[in-house]
CSV table of C-alpha atoms and ligand atoms in Angstrom, one decimal:
chain,number,residue,atom,x,y,z
U,1,MET,CA,7.4,-20.8,6.2
U,2,ASP,CA,9.0,-18.3,8.6
U,3,LYS,CA,7.2,-17.4,11.8
U,4,LEU,CA,7.6,-14.5,14.2
U,5,ALA,CA,7.9,-15.2,17.9
U,6,ILE,CA,6.9,-12.2,20.1
U,7,ILE,CA,7.0,-11.8,23.8
U,8,GLY,CA,4.7,-9.0,24.6
U,9,GLY,CA,4.2,-6.5,27.4
U,10,ARG,CA,7.2,-4.3,26.9
U,11,PRO,CA,6.8,-0.6,26.1
U,12,LEU,CA,8.6,0.7,22.9
U,13,TYR,CA,11.2,3.5,23.3
U,14,GLY,CA,13.3,4.9,20.5
U,15,VAL,CA,13.5,6.1,17.0
U,16,ILE,CA,12.0,4.3,13.9
U,17,PRO,CA,13.0,5.6,10.4
U,18,ILE,CA,10.0,5.4,8.1
U,19,SER,CA,10.7,3.8,4.7
U,20,GLY,CA,9.5,4.9,1.3
U,21,ALA,CA,5.8,4.0,0.5
U,22,LYS,CA,5.4,0.6,-1.1
U,23,ASN,CA,2.2,1.7,-2.8
U,24,SER,CA,3.9,4.6,-4.4
U,25,ALA,CA,7.2,2.8,-5.3
U,26,LEU,CA,5.2,0.1,-7.2
U,27,LYS,CA,3.5,2.8,-9.5
U,28,VAL,CA,6.5,5.0,-10.1
U,29,MET,CA,8.5,1.8,-11.1
U,30,ALA,CA,5.8,1.2,-13.8
U,31,ALA,CA,6.4,4.7,-15.1
U,32,ALA,CA,10.0,3.7,-16.1
U,33,LEU,CA,8.4,1.8,-19.0
U,34,LEU,CA,7.2,5.1,-20.5
U,35,THR,CA,10.7,6.3,-21.6
U,36,ASP,CA,13.8,4.9,-23.3
U,37,GLU,CA,15.9,6.9,-20.8
U,38,ALA,CA,16.9,6.0,-17.3
U,39,LEU,CA,14.6,6.7,-14.3
U,40,THR,CA,16.3,7.0,-10.9
U,41,LEU,CA,14.1,6.5,-7.9
U,42,THR,CA,15.3,7.1,-4.3
U,43,ASN,CA,13.8,6.1,-0.9
U,44,VAL,CA,12.6,2.9,-2.5
U,45,PRO,CA,11.8,0.3,0.2
U,46,ARG,CA,13.4,-3.2,0.0
U,47,LEU,CA,10.4,-5.4,-0.1
U,48,ALA,CA,9.3,-8.6,-1.6
U,49,ASP,CA,6.6,-6.7,-3.7
U,50,VAL,CA,9.3,-4.4,-5.1
U,51,ASP,CA,11.5,-7.4,-6.0
U,52,MET,CA,8.5,-9.0,-7.7
U,53,LEU,CA,7.7,-6.0,-9.9
U,54,LEU,CA,11.4,-5.8,-10.7
U,55,ARG,CA,11.2,-9.3,-12.1
U,56,LEU,CA,8.3,-8.4,-14.2
U,57,LEU,CA,10.0,-5.2,-15.5
U,58,GLU,CA,13.1,-7.2,-16.3
U,59,GLN,CA,11.2,-9.5,-18.5
U,60,HIS,CA,9.8,-6.5,-20.4
U,61,GLY,CA,13.4,-5.5,-21.1
U,62,VAL,CA,14.1,-3.1,-18.3
U,63,THR,CA,17.7,-3.1,-16.8
U,64,SER,CA,18.1,-2.2,-13.2
U,65,SER,CA,20.5,-1.6,-10.4
U,66,PHE,CA,19.5,-1.3,-6.8
U,67,GLU,CA,21.9,0.3,-4.3
U,68,GLY,CA,20.7,1.0,-0.8
U,69,SER,CA,17.3,2.5,-1.4
U,70,THR,CA,18.2,3.9,-4.8
U,71,LEU,CA,16.7,2.0,-7.7
U,72,ARG,CA,17.8,2.9,-11.3
U,73,LEU,CA,15.5,1.6,-14.1
U,74,HIS,CA,16.2,1.7,-17.8
U,75,ALA,CA,13.7,0.7,-20.3
U,76,GLN,CA,15.8,1.4,-23.3
U,77,THR,CA,14.1,-1.2,-25.5
U,78,ILE,CA,10.9,-3.1,-24.6
U,79,ILE,CA,11.5,-6.7,-25.5
U,80,SER,CA,8.2,-8.1,-24.5
U,81,THR,CA,4.8,-6.5,-24.1
U,82,GLU,CA,3.3,-9.6,-22.3
U,83,ALA,CA,2.9,-9.8,-18.5
U,84,PRO,CA,2.5,-13.5,-17.7
U,85,TYR,CA,0.0,-14.9,-15.2
U,86,ASP,CA,2.6,-16.1,-12.8
U,87,LEU,CA,4.0,-12.7,-12.2
U,88,VAL,CA,0.7,-10.7,-12.2
U,89,ARG,CA,-1.3,-13.1,-10.0
U,90,LYS,CA,1.0,-12.8,-7.0
U,91,MET,CA,0.7,-9.1,-6.9
U,92,ARG,CA,-2.1,-6.9,-8.3
U,93,ALA,CA,0.0,-3.8,-8.7
U,94,SER,CA,1.8,-5.6,-11.6
U,95,PHE,CA,-1.3,-5.0,-13.7
U,96,ASN,CA,-0.4,-1.3,-13.9
U,97,VAL,CA,2.2,-2.2,-16.6
U,98,LEU,CA,-0.6,-2.5,-19.1
U,99,GLY,CA,-1.2,1.3,-19.5
U,100,PRO,CA,2.5,2.2,-20.0
U,101,LEU,CA,3.2,-0.7,-22.4
U,102,LEU,CA,0.1,0.3,-24.4
U,103,ALA,CA,1.0,3.9,-24.5
U,104,ARG,CA,4.6,3.3,-25.6
U,105,GLU,CA,4.3,0.2,-27.8
U,106,GLY,CA,0.7,0.4,-29.0
U,107,LYS,CA,-0.1,-3.1,-27.6
U,108,ALA,CA,0.1,-5.2,-24.5
U,109,ARG,CA,-1.0,-8.7,-23.3
U,110,VAL,CA,-1.3,-8.7,-19.5
U,111,SER,CA,-2.8,-11.3,-17.3
U,112,LEU,CA,-5.9,-10.4,-15.3
U,113,PRO,CA,-4.9,-10.2,-11.7
U,114,GLY,CA,-7.8,-12.2,-10.4
U,115,GLY,CA,-9.3,-11.8,-6.8
U,116,CYS,CA,-7.5,-11.8,-3.6
U,117,ALA,CA,-8.1,-12.5,0.0
U,118,ILE,CA,-9.5,-9.1,1.0
U,119,GLY,CA,-12.1,-8.9,-1.9
U,120,ALA,CA,-12.9,-9.6,-5.5
U,121,ARG,CA,-11.0,-6.5,-6.7
U,122,PRO,CA,-12.0,-6.2,-10.4
U,123,VAL,CA,-10.2,-4.0,-12.8
U,124,ASP,CA,-13.2,-2.8,-14.9
U,125,LEU,CA,-12.5,0.8,-14.2
U,126,HIS,CA,-8.9,0.5,-15.4
U,127,LEU,CA,-10.1,-1.1,-18.6
U,128,LYS,CA,-12.9,1.4,-19.2
U,129,ALA,CA,-10.4,4.3,-18.8
U,130,LEU,CA,-8.0,2.8,-21.4
U,131,GLU,CA,-10.9,2.1,-23.7
U,132,ALA,CA,-12.0,5.8,-23.4
U,133,MET,CA,-8.5,6.7,-24.5
U,134,GLY,CA,-9.0,4.6,-27.7
U,135,ALA,CA,-7.6,1.2,-26.7
U,136,LYS,CA,-9.3,-1.9,-28.2
U,137,ILE,CA,-9.6,-4.4,-25.4
U,138,ASP,CA,-10.3,-8.1,-25.6
U,139,LEU,CA,-10.2,-10.7,-22.9
U,140,ASP,CA,-8.9,-14.1,-23.8
U,141,GLU,CA,-7.8,-17.1,-21.7
U,142,GLY,CA,-7.5,-14.9,-18.5
U,143,TYR,CA,-5.4,-12.2,-20.4
U,144,VAL,CA,-6.2,-8.6,-21.3
U,145,ILE,CA,-5.2,-8.0,-24.9
U,146,ALA,CA,-5.1,-4.3,-25.6
U,147,GLU,CA,-4.2,-2.5,-28.8
U,148,ALA,CA,-3.9,1.1,-29.8
U,149,ALA,CA,-2.0,0.9,-33.1
U,150,ASN,CA,-2.1,4.6,-33.7
U,151,GLY,CA,-1.6,5.5,-30.1
U,152,LEU,CA,-3.9,6.6,-27.3
U,153,HIS,CA,-5.9,9.8,-27.3
U,154,GLY,CA,-7.0,12.1,-24.6
U,155,ALA,CA,-10.5,11.6,-23.0
U,156,GLU,CA,-12.8,12.8,-20.4
U,157,ILE,CA,-13.1,10.0,-17.8
U,158,ALA,CA,-15.5,10.3,-14.9
U,159,PHE,CA,-15.0,7.4,-12.4
U,160,PRO,CA,-18.2,6.2,-10.9
U,161,PHE,CA,-16.4,5.7,-7.6
U,162,VAL,CA,-12.9,6.4,-6.3
U,163,SER,CA,-10.2,3.9,-7.3
U,164,VAL,CA,-6.6,4.5,-6.5
U,165,GLY,CA,-5.3,1.9,-9.0
U,166,ALA,CA,-7.6,3.1,-11.9
U,167,THR,CA,-6.7,6.8,-11.3
U,168,GLU,CA,-2.9,5.8,-11.3
U,169,HIS,CA,-3.3,3.6,-14.3
U,170,ALA,CA,-5.2,6.3,-16.4
U,171,MET,CA,-2.5,8.9,-15.4
U,172,LEU,CA,0.3,6.6,-16.5
U,173,ALA,CA,-1.3,5.9,-19.9
U,174,ALA,CA,-2.5,9.5,-20.5
U,175,THR,CA,1.0,11.0,-20.3
U,176,LEU,CA,1.8,9.8,-23.9
U,177,ALA,CA,-1.8,10.2,-25.3
U,178,LYS,CA,-2.5,12.7,-28.1
U,179,GLY,CA,-4.5,15.5,-26.5
U,180,THR,CA,-5.7,16.2,-23.0
U,181,THR,CA,-7.2,13.7,-20.5
U,182,VAL,CA,-9.4,14.9,-17.6
U,183,LEU,CA,-10.1,12.4,-14.8
U,184,GLU,CA,-13.1,13.2,-12.6
U,185,ASN,CA,-13.7,11.7,-9.2
U,186,ALA,CA,-10.1,10.8,-9.1
U,187,ALA,CA,-8.5,9.3,-6.0
U,188,ARG,CA,-6.7,11.9,-3.8
U,189,GLU,CA,-4.3,9.6,-1.9
U,190,PRO,CA,-0.8,11.1,-1.4
U,191,GLU,CA,0.6,8.3,-3.7
U,192,ILE,CA,-1.4,9.9,-6.6
U,193,ALA,CA,0.4,13.3,-6.2
U,194,ASP,CA,3.7,11.4,-5.8
U,195,LEU,CA,3.1,9.6,-9.1
U,196,ALA,CA,2.3,12.9,-10.8
U,197,ASP,CA,5.5,14.5,-9.4
U,198,CYS,CA,7.5,11.6,-10.8
U,199,LEU,CA,5.8,11.8,-14.2
U,200,ASN,CA,6.3,15.6,-14.3
U,201,ALA,CA,10.0,15.1,-13.5
U,202,MET,CA,10.0,12.9,-16.6
U,203,GLY,CA,8.5,15.7,-18.8
U,204,ALA,CA,4.8,14.9,-18.4
U,205,LYS,CA,2.2,17.5,-17.9
U,206,VAL,CA,0.0,16.4,-15.0
U,207,SER,CA,-1.9,18.9,-12.9
U,208,GLY,CA,-4.5,18.7,-10.1
U,209,ALA,CA,-3.1,15.4,-8.6
U,210,GLY,CA,-4.3,15.2,-5.0
U,211,HIS,CA,-7.6,16.8,-6.0
U,212,SER,CA,-10.6,15.1,-7.4
U,213,THR,CA,-10.0,16.4,-11.0
U,214,VAL,CA,-6.7,15.5,-12.5
U,215,THR,CA,-5.7,16.9,-16.0
U,216,ILE,CA,-3.0,15.3,-18.1
U,217,GLU,CA,-1.9,17.0,-21.3
U,218,GLY,CA,-0.3,14.3,-23.4
U,219,VAL,CA,3.3,14.8,-24.7
U,220,ASP,CA,5.1,13.1,-27.6
U,221,ARG,CA,7.8,11.6,-25.4
U,222,LEU,CA,9.0,11.4,-21.8
U,223,HIS,CA,12.6,11.6,-20.7
U,224,GLY,CA,14.6,10.1,-17.8
U,225,GLY,CA,14.5,11.8,-14.4
U,226,GLU,CA,14.9,11.4,-10.7
U,227,HIS,CA,12.2,11.1,-8.1
U,228,ARG,CA,12.2,10.5,-4.4
U,229,VAL,CA,9.4,8.2,-3.2
U,230,LEU,CA,7.2,9.7,-0.5
U,231,PRO,CA,7.2,8.2,3.1
U,232,ASP,CA,5.0,5.2,3.8
U,233,ARG,CA,1.8,6.6,5.6
U,234,ILE,CA,0.6,3.1,6.4
U,235,GLU,CA,3.9,2.1,8.0
U,236,THR,CA,3.8,5.4,9.9
U,237,GLY,CA,0.3,4.8,11.2
U,238,ALA,CA,1.1,1.2,12.1
U,239,TYR,CA,4.0,2.2,14.4
U,240,VAL,CA,1.9,5.0,16.0
U,241,MET,CA,-0.6,2.3,16.8
U,242,ALA,CA,2.1,0.0,18.1
U,243,VAL,CA,3.3,2.5,20.7
U,244,ALA,CA,-0.3,3.4,21.5
U,245,ALA,CA,-0.8,-0.3,22.3
U,246,THR,CA,2.3,-1.0,24.2
U,247,GLY,CA,3.0,2.4,25.9
U,248,GLY,CA,6.3,4.2,25.7
U,249,GLU,CA,7.6,6.9,23.3
U,250,LEU,CA,8.6,6.6,19.6
U,251,THR,CA,10.0,9.2,17.3
U,252,LEU,CA,9.2,8.3,13.7
U,253,THR,CA,11.5,10.1,11.3
U,254,GLY,CA,11.3,10.8,7.6
U,255,THR,CA,7.6,11.1,7.7
U,256,ASP,CA,4.8,13.6,7.9
U,257,ALA,CA,1.6,13.8,9.9
U,258,SER,CA,-0.4,15.2,7.0
U,259,LEU,CA,0.0,11.8,5.3
U,260,LEU,CA,-2.2,10.3,7.9
U,261,GLY,CA,-5.3,12.2,6.9
U,262,ALA,CA,-8.3,11.5,9.3
U,263,ALA,CA,-6.3,8.8,11.2
U,264,TRP,CA,-4.3,11.6,12.9
U,265,GLY,CA,-7.4,13.1,14.5
U,266,VAL,CA,-8.9,9.6,15.4
U,267,LEU,CA,-5.6,8.6,17.1
U,268,GLN,CA,-5.5,11.9,19.1
U,269,GLU,CA,-9.1,11.3,20.2
U,270,THR,CA,-8.1,8.0,21.8
U,271,GLY,CA,-5.9,10.1,24.2
U,272,LEU,CA,-2.6,9.5,22.5
U,273,ASP,CA,0.0,12.3,22.9
U,274,MET,CA,1.2,13.0,19.3
U,275,GLU,CA,3.3,15.9,18.1
U,276,GLU,CA,4.6,16.9,14.7
U,277,ARG,CA,8.4,17.3,14.7
U,278,ASP,CA,10.6,18.7,12.1
U,279,GLY,CA,11.0,15.8,9.7
U,280,GLY,CA,8.8,13.4,11.8
U,281,ILE,CA,6.3,12.6,14.5
U,282,CYS,CA,6.7,11.9,18.2
U,283,VAL,CA,4.2,9.7,19.9
U,284,LYS,CA,3.8,9.0,23.6
U,285,ARG,CA,1.5,7.0,25.8
U,286,ASN,CA,2.3,6.8,29.5
U,287,GLY,CA,0.0,5.1,32.0
U,288,GLU,CA,-3.7,5.8,31.2
U,289,ARG,CA,-5.6,3.3,29.1
U,290,TYR,CA,-6.7,4.9,25.8
U,291,LYS,CA,-10.3,5.5,24.8
U,292,ALA,CA,-12.3,3.6,22.2
U,293,SER,CA,-13.2,5.5,19.1
U,294,ASP,CA,-15.3,4.6,16.0
U,295,ILE,CA,-14.1,4.7,12.4
U,296,VAL,CA,-15.4,4.3,8.9
U,297,THR,CA,-12.8,3.5,6.3
U,298,GLN,CA,-13.0,6.0,3.3
U,299,PRO,CA,-10.8,7.0,0.4
U,300,PHE,CA,-8.2,9.7,1.4
U,301,PRO,CA,-8.3,12.0,3.4
U,302,GLY,CA,-10.7,9.6,5.3
U,303,PHE,CA,-9.5,6.8,7.6
U,304,PRO,CA,-7.5,4.4,5.4
U,305,THR,CA,-8.7,0.8,4.9
U,306,ASP,CA,-5.0,-0.2,5.0
U,307,LEU,CA,-4.9,0.9,8.7
U,308,GLN,CA,-8.3,-0.6,9.7
U,309,ALA,CA,-6.8,-4.0,10.9
U,310,GLN,CA,-4.1,-2.3,13.0
U,311,PHE,CA,-6.7,0.0,14.5
U,312,MET,CA,-8.8,-3.1,15.4
U,313,ALA,CA,-5.9,-4.5,17.3
U,314,LEU,CA,-5.6,-1.2,19.2
U,315,MET,CA,-9.3,-1.1,20.0
U,316,ALA,CA,-9.1,-4.6,21.4
U,317,THR,CA,-7.6,-3.2,24.6
U,318,ALA,CA,-9.2,0.2,24.6
U,319,ASP,CA,-11.5,1.5,27.3
U,320,GLY,CA,-15.0,1.2,25.8
U,321,VAL,CA,-16.6,-0.1,22.7
U,322,SER,CA,-15.5,0.7,19.2
U,323,LYS,CA,-17.5,0.3,15.9
U,324,ILE,CA,-15.3,-0.2,12.9
U,325,LYS,CA,-17.0,0.0,9.4
U,326,GLU,CA,-15.0,-1.2,6.4
U,327,THR,CA,-16.4,0.4,3.2
U,328,ILE,CA,-13.6,-0.2,0.6
U,329,PHE,CA,-13.2,-4.0,0.5
U,330,GLU,CA,-15.8,-6.6,1.2
U,331,ASN,CA,-13.8,-9.2,3.1
U,332,ARG,CA,-11.3,-7.3,5.2
U,333,PHE,CA,-12.0,-8.5,8.7
U,334,MET,CA,-9.9,-11.8,8.6
U,335,HIS,CA,-7.8,-10.5,11.5
U,336,ALA,CA,-10.9,-10.5,13.8
U,337,PRO,CA,-10.9,-14.3,14.5
U,338,GLU,CA,-7.2,-14.2,14.9
U,339,LEU,CA,-7.4,-11.4,17.5
U,340,ALA,CA,-10.2,-13.3,19.2
U,341,ARG,CA,-7.7,-16.1,19.7
U,342,MET,CA,-5.7,-13.7,21.9
U,343,GLY,CA,-8.7,-12.8,24.0
U,344,ALA,CA,-10.2,-9.9,22.0
U,345,LYS,CA,-14.0,-9.4,22.1
U,346,ILE,CA,-15.0,-8.7,18.5
U,347,SER,CA,-18.3,-9.4,16.7
U,348,VAL,CA,-18.6,-8.9,13.0
U,349,ASP,CA,-22.0,-8.0,11.3
U,350,GLY,CA,-21.6,-7.5,7.6
U,351,GLN,CA,-19.2,-4.6,7.1
U,352,THR,CA,-19.2,-3.6,10.7
U,353,ALA,CA,-17.1,-4.9,13.6
U,354,THR,CA,-17.9,-4.1,17.1
U,355,VAL,CA,-14.9,-4.3,19.5
U,356,GLN,CA,-15.5,-4.4,23.2
U,357,GLY,CA,-12.1,-3.4,24.8
U,358,VAL,CA,-10.6,-5.7,27.4
U,359,PRO,CA,-7.8,-4.8,29.8
U,360,ARG,CA,-5.2,-7.2,28.3
U,361,LEU,CA,-4.8,-9.7,25.5
U,362,LYS,CA,-3.0,-12.9,26.0
U,363,GLY,CA,-0.3,-14.4,23.5
U,364,ALA,CA,-1.4,-17.3,21.3
U,365,PRO,CA,-0.4,-19.0,18.0
U,366,VAL,CA,-2.1,-16.9,15.2
U,367,MET,CA,-2.1,-16.9,11.4
U,368,ALA,CA,-1.3,-13.8,9.3
U,369,THR,CA,-3.8,-13.6,6.4
U,370,ASP,CA,-2.8,-10.6,4.5
U,371,LEU,CA,-0.3,-7.8,4.8
U,372,ARG,CA,-2.1,-5.3,7.0
U,373,ALA,CA,-3.9,-8.1,9.0
U,374,SER,CA,-0.4,-9.4,9.8
U,375,MET,CA,0.6,-6.0,11.2
U,376,SER,CA,-2.5,-6.0,13.4
U,377,LEU,CA,-1.4,-9.3,14.9
U,378,ILE,CA,2.1,-7.9,15.6
U,379,ILE,CA,0.6,-4.8,17.4
U,380,ALA,CA,-1.6,-7.1,19.4
U,381,ALA,CA,1.3,-9.5,20.3
U,382,LEU,CA,3.5,-6.6,21.4
U,383,ALA,CA,1.0,-5.5,23.9
U,384,ALA,CA,-0.2,-8.9,25.0
U,385,GLU,CA,0.9,-10.9,28.0
U,386,GLY,CA,3.2,-13.8,27.1
U,387,GLN,CA,4.3,-15.3,23.8
U,388,THR,CA,2.6,-15.0,20.4
U,389,MET,CA,3.7,-17.0,17.5
U,390,VAL,CA,2.7,-15.3,14.2
U,391,ASN,CA,2.6,-17.8,11.3
U,392,ARG,CA,2.8,-17.0,7.6
U,393,VAL,CA,4.9,-13.9,8.0
U,394,TYR,CA,5.7,-13.8,4.2
U,395,HIS,CA,2.8,-11.4,4.0
U,396,LEU,CA,4.7,-8.9,6.2
U,397,ASP,CA,7.8,-9.2,4.0
U,398,ARG,CA,5.7,-7.8,1.1
U,399,GLY,CA,5.1,-4.5,2.8
U,400,PHE,CA,7.0,-3.7,6.0
U,401,GLU,CA,10.7,-3.0,5.6
U,402,ARG,CA,13.1,-4.4,8.2
U,403,LEU,CA,10.1,-4.9,10.6
U,404,GLU,CA,11.9,-7.0,13.3
U,405,GLU,CA,15.0,-4.8,13.3
U,406,LYS,CA,13.0,-1.6,13.6
U,407,LEU,CA,11.0,-3.0,16.5
U,408,GLN,CA,14.0,-4.7,18.2
U,409,THR,CA,16.0,-1.4,18.5
U,410,CYS,CA,13.0,0.0,20.4
U,411,GLY,CA,13.0,-2.8,23.0
U,412,ALA,CA,10.5,-5.3,21.5
U,413,LEU,CA,11.2,-9.0,22.0
U,414,ILE,CA,10.5,-10.2,18.5
U,415,GLU,CA,12.5,-12.9,16.6
U,416,ARG,CA,12.1,-14.6,13.3
U,417,VAL,CA,11.9,-18.4,13.5
U,418,LYS,CA,13.1,-19.9,10.2
U,419,GLU,CA,11.6,-23.1,9.0
D,1,EPZ,C1,-4.7,0.3,-3.5
D,1,EPZ,O1,-5.4,-0.8,-4.1
D,1,EPZ,C2,-3.7,-0.2,-2.6
D,1,EPZ,N1,-2.7,-1.1,-3.3
D,1,EPZ,C3,-4.4,-1.0,-1.5
D,1,EPZ,O2,-3.4,-1.4,-0.6
D,1,EPZ,C4,-5.4,0.0,-0.8
D,1,EPZ,O3,-6.1,-0.8,0.2
D,1,EPZ,C5,-6.3,0.5,-1.8
D,1,EPZ,O4,-5.6,1.2,-2.9
D,1,EPZ,C6,-7.3,1.5,-1.2
D,1,EPZ,O5,-6.6,2.6,-0.6
D,1,EPZ,C7,-1.8,-0.5,-4.0
D,1,EPZ,O6,-1.6,0.7,-4.1
D,1,EPZ,C8,-0.8,-1.5,-4.6
D,1,EPZ,P1,-8.9,0.7,-5.4
D,1,EPZ,P2,-6.3,-0.7,-5.4
D,1,EPZ,O7,-8.8,0.5,-6.9
D,1,EPZ,O8,-5.8,0.4,-6.3
D,1,EPZ,C9,-13.0,-1.6,-6.4
D,1,EPZ,C10,-2.1,-2.9,0.7
D,1,EPZ,O9,-2.4,-3.6,1.8
D,1,EPZ,N2,-12.6,-1.5,-7.8
D,1,EPZ,O10,-8.9,2.1,-4.8
D,1,EPZ,O11,-6.5,-2.0,-5.9
D,1,EPZ,C11,-12.1,-2.4,-5.5
D,1,EPZ,O12,-12.5,-3.8,-5.6
D,1,EPZ,C12,-3.2,-2.8,-0.3
D,1,EPZ,O13,-1.0,-2.3,0.6
D,1,EPZ,C13,-13.5,-1.9,-8.7
D,1,EPZ,O14,-14.6,-2.4,-8.5
D,1,EPZ,O15,-7.6,-0.1,-4.7
D,1,EPZ,C14,-12.3,-1.9,-4.2
D,1,EPZ,O16,-13.4,-2.4,-3.6
D,1,EPZ,C15,-4.4,-3.6,-0.1
D,1,EPZ,N3,-13.1,-1.9,-10.1
D,1,EPZ,C16,-12.5,-0.4,-4.4
D,1,EPZ,O17,-12.8,-0.3,-5.8
D,1,EPZ,C17,-11.9,-1.4,-10.4
D,1,EPZ,O18,-11.6,-1.4,-11.6
D,1,EPZ,C18,-11.2,0.5,-4.2
D,1,EPZ,O19,-10.1,-0.1,-4.8
D,1,EPZ,C19,-11.0,-0.9,-9.4
D,1,EPZ,C20,-11.3,-1.0,-8.1
């Protein structure tokens, strides 16, 4: 298993191009299953998760070509409506092939994704939405067996709480349903509007995406199209926090401050100098120690759970005490004991972590536990004194494109150690 060796204490200076959003790419890729024509996606990040979904799509009969960041997918004929355990268990987003397969082929057999390190993560809302659209759903031997022999129909679906995945899944399936589907209490993450843009480019009729009511008027068929994946807001936020922790000045290109939602204001409150630039963001921190700030993770536009771990790393060396409350996932503080190994003072009580800032962290061997937790360790290591060895970096390869290269060009001492 590869490791990353990082020697900390150097400020970051330079330009980092932000990649396309992983969490959008994975959903627009599933949209390719809805049409027998080709879908061309641009700004697709080269990540292990994208490769994994490609493998799954290929076994459904999708042909693909990937050149640079342009991915062409063609689902001319669906050769299998089954998504096997081995491919779904490794990545939950694979589960989103269920709706498109059902909408197009009238049936699908897709493995349940199971829990994961950050929480139980059930899919009950996904299944209820598909049932409301007329699908007959059975569970057997860990698989969801779904049927809609006469196609899906429109439905009014009010989600009891916000779910990104269930909103996206319902949108994908509803595009080919007979009649109109209205989703209430829909997620408002930027990736939802991005999926709607992609589906509309394919001839779907989705309106309201990005608001809490989304309306999808079903159409008989979708056609091919082209769509550019939006910038990765979590990668953007992670690099903002990296330069906040190390000091220096970074220009992040190909991204947009509005994607950060509440995180933008929180980071400004810490004393960071952030400026929107045409086609990007410029972030500076010179000298002064930054101030501690409290956060509560919330669905968009609230502070994203996917930046909570990175924010904790930043708060570890802030001036003052920070309270961090995680409300989305029940087990998303696994980075806390790893940060403590580097000298962070963190106490966790249920869903709240209290971080007492210290002047400096010290490098140590640490273990990456999930994707965003891994990035928090990288941020801590870049700012710490001495060497940190981050073990299990395969988590990072799932979600941060060309991480070492991007950081190295800005002066970071970070090397991959192959094993
Ligand atoms: C997406 O997960 C992202 N993943 C996550 O990013 C992100 O943390 C999350 O949204 C919240 O923003 C992808 O887009 C691939 P949810 P998703 O449905 O869709 C519960 C990363 O690091 N729930 O909004 O799975 C669920 O357990 C990942 O890139 C149900 O109870 O998140 C959670 O507590 C990690 N039943 C809450 O809702 C359901 O049917 C919100 O989950 C669905 C969800």
